[in-house]
mmCIF file with all atom_site columns, C-alpha atoms in Angstrom:
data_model
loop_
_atom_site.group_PDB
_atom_site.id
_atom_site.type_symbol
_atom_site.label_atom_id
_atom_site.label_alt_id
_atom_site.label_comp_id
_atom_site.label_asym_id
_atom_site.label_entity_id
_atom_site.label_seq_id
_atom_site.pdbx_PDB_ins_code
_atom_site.Cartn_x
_atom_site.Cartn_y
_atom_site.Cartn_z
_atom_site.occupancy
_atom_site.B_iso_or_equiv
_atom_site.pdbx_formal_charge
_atom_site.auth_seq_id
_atom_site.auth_comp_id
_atom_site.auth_asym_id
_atom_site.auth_atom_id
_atom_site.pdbx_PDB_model_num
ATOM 1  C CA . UNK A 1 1  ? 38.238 41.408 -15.892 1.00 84.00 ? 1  UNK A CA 1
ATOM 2  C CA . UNK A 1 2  ? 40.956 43.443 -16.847 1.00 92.00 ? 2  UNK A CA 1
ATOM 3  C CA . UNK A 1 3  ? 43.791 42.134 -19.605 1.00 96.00 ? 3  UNK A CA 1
ATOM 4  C CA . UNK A 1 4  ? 47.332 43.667 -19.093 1.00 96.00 ? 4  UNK A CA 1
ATOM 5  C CA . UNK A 1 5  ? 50.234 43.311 -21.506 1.00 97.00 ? 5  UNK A CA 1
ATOM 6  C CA . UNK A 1 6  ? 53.627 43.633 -20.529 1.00 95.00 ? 6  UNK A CA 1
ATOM 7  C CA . UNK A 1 7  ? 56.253 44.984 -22.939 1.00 95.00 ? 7  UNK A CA 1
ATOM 8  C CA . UNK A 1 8  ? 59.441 44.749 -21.054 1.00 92.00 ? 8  UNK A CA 1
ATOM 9  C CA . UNK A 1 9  ? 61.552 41.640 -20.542 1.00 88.00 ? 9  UNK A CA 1
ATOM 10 C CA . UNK A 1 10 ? 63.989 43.685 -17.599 1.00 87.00 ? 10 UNK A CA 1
ATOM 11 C CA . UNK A 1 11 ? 62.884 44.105 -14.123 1.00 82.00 ? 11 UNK A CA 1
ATOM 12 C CA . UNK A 1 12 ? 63.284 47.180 -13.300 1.00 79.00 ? 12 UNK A CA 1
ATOM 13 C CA . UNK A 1 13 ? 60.962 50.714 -13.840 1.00 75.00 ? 13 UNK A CA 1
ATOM 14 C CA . UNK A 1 14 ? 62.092 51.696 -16.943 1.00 79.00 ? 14 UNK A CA 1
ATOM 15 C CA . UNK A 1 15 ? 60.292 52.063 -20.143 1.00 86.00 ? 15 UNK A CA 1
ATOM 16 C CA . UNK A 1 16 ? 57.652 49.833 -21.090 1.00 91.00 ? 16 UNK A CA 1
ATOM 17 C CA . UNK A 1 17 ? 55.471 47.281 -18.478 1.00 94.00 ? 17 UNK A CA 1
ATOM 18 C CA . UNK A 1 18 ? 57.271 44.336 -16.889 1.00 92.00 ? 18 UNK A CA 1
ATOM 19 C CA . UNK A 1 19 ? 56.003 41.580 -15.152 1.00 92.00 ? 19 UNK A CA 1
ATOM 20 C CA . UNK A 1 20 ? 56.364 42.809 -12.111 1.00 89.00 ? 20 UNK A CA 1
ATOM 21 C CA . UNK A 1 21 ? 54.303 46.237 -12.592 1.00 92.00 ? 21 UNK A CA 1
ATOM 22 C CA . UNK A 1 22 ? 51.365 43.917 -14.538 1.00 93.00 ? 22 UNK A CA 1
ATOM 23 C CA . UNK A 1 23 ? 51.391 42.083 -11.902 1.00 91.00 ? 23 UNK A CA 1
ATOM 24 C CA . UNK A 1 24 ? 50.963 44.719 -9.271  1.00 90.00 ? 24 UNK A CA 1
ATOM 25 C CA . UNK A 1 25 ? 48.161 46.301 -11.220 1.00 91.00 ? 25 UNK A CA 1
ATOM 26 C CA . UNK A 1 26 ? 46.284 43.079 -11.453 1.00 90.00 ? 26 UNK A CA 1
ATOM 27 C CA . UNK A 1 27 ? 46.792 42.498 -7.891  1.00 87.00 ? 27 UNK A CA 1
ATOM 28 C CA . UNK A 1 28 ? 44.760 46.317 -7.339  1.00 86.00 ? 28 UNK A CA 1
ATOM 29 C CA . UNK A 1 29 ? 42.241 45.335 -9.841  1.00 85.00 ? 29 UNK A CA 1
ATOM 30 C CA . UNK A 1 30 ? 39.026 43.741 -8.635  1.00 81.00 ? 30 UNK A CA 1
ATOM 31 C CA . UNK A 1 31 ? 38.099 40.382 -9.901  1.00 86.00 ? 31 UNK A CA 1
ATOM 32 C CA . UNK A 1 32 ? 39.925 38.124 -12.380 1.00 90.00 ? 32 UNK A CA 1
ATOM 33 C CA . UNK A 1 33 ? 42.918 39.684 -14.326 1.00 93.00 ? 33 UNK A CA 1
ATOM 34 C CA . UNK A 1 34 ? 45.057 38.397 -17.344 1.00 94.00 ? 34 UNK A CA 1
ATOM 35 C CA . UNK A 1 35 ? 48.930 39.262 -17.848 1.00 94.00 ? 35 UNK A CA 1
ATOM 36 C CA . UNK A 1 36 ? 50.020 38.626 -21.330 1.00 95.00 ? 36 UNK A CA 1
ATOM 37 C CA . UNK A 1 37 ? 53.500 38.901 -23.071 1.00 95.00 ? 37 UNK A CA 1
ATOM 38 C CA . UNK A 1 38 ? 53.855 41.331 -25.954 1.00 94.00 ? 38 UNK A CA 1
ATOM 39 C CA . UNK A 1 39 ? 54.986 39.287 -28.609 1.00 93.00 ? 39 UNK A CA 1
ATOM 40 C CA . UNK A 1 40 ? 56.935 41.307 -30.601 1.00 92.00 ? 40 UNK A CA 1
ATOM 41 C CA . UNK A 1 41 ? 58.736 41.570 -27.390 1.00 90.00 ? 41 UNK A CA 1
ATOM 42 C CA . UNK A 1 42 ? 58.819 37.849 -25.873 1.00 90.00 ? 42 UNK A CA 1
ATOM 43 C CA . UNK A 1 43 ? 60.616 35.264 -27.900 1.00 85.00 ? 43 UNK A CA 1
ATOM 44 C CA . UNK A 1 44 ? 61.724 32.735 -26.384 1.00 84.00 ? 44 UNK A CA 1
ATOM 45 C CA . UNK A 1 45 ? 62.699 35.453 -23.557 1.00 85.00 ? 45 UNK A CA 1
ATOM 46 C CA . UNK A 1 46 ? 63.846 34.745 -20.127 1.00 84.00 ? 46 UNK A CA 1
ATOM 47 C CA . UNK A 1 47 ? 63.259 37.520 -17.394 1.00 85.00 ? 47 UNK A CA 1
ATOM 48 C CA . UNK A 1 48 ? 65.240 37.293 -14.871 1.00 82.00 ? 48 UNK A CA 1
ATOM 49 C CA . UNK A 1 49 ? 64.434 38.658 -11.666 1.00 81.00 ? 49 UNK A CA 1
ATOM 50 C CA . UNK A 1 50 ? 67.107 40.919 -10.163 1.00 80.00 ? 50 UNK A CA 1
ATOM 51 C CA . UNK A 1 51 ? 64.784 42.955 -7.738  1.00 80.00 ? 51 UNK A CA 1
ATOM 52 C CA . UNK A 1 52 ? 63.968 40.097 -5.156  1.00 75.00 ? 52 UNK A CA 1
ATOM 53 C CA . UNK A 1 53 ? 61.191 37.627 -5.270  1.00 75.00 ? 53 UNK A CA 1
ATOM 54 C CA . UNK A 1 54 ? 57.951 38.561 -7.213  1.00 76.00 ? 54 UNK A CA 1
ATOM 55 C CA . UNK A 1 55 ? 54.844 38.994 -5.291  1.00 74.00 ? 55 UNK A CA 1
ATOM 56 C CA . UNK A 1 56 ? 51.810 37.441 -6.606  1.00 73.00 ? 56 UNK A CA 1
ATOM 57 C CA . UNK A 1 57 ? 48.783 37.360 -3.781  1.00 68.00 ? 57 UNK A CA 1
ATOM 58 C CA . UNK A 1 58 ? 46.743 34.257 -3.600  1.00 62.00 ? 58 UNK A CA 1
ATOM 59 C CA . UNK A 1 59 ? 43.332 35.061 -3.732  1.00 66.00 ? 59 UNK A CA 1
ATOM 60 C CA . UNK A 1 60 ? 42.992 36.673 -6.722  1.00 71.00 ? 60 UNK A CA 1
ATOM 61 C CA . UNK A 1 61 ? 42.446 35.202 -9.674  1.00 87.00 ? 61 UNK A CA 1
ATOM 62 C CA . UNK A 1 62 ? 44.949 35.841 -11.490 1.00 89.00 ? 62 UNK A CA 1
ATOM 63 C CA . UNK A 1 63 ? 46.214 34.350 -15.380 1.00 91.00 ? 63 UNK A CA 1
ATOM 64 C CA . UNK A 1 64 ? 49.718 34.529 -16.225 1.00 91.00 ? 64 UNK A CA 1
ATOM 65 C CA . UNK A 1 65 ? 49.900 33.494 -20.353 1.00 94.00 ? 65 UNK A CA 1
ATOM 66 C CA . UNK A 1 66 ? 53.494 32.943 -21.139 1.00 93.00 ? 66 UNK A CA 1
ATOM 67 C CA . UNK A 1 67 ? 52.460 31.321 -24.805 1.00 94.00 ? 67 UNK A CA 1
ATOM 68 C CA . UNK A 1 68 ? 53.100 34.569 -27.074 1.00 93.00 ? 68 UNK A CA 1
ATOM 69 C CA . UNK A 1 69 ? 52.218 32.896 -30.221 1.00 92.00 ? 69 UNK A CA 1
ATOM 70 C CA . UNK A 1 70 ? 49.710 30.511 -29.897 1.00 93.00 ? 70 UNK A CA 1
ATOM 71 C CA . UNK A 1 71 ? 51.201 27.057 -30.088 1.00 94.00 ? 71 UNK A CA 1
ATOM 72 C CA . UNK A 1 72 ? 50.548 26.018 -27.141 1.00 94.00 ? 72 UNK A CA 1
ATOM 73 C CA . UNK A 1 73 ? 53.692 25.703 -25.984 1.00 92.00 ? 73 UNK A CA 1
ATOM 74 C CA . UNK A 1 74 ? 55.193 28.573 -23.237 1.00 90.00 ? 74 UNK A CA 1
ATOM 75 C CA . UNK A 1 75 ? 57.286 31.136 -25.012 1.00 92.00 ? 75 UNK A CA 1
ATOM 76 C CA . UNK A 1 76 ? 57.913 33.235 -21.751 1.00 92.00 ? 76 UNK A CA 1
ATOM 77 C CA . UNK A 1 77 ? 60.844 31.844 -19.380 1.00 88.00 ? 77 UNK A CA 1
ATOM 78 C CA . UNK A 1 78 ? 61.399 33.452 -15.288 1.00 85.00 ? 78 UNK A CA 1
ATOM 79 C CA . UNK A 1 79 ? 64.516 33.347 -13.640 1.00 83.00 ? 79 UNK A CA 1
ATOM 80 C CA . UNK A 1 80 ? 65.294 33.715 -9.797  1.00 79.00 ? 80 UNK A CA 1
ATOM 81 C CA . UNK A 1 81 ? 68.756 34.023 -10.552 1.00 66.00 ? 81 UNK A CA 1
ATOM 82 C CA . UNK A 1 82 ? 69.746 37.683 -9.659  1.00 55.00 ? 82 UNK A CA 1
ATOM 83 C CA . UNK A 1 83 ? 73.153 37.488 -9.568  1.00 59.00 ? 83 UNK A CA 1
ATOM 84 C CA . UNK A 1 84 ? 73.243 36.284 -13.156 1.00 54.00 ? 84 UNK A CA 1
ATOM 85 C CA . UNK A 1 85 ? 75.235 32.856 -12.839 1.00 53.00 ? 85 UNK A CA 1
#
């Protein structure tokens, strides 16, 4: 099991991990993966995805946390909106 942490809320390649590049090293990883949300980063945060759909292979098994701080409550918000309206 492998735990990855991303620390970007854009989607793009710049600086830092974003969703989309946690998820694609999960979906390399063998067995069951986490993706958590750095939260000093993710606040209440929206990503919004502006680089086409997001890719996550059934199969693997695969946890997505979006609750940064604990509450129980999701703090971590996606958006399919890439035009931005």
């Amino acid at each position: 099991m492998a735990t990855f942490t991303v620390t970007s809320a854009l989607d793009d390649n710049g600086a830092g991990i974003t969703l989309r590049e946690a998820i694609q090293l999960a979906r390399v990883n063998a067995g069951a993966d986490i993706i958590n949300f750095d939260p000093a980063v993710f606040d209440q945060t929206t990503i919004t995805l502006t680089l086409g759909s997001l890719l996550i292979i059934s199969g693997n098994d695969l946890t997505i946390n979006g609750d940064t701080d604990g509450d129980g409550d999701f703090d971590v918000a996606l958006s399919g909106d890439r035009n931005g309206d």
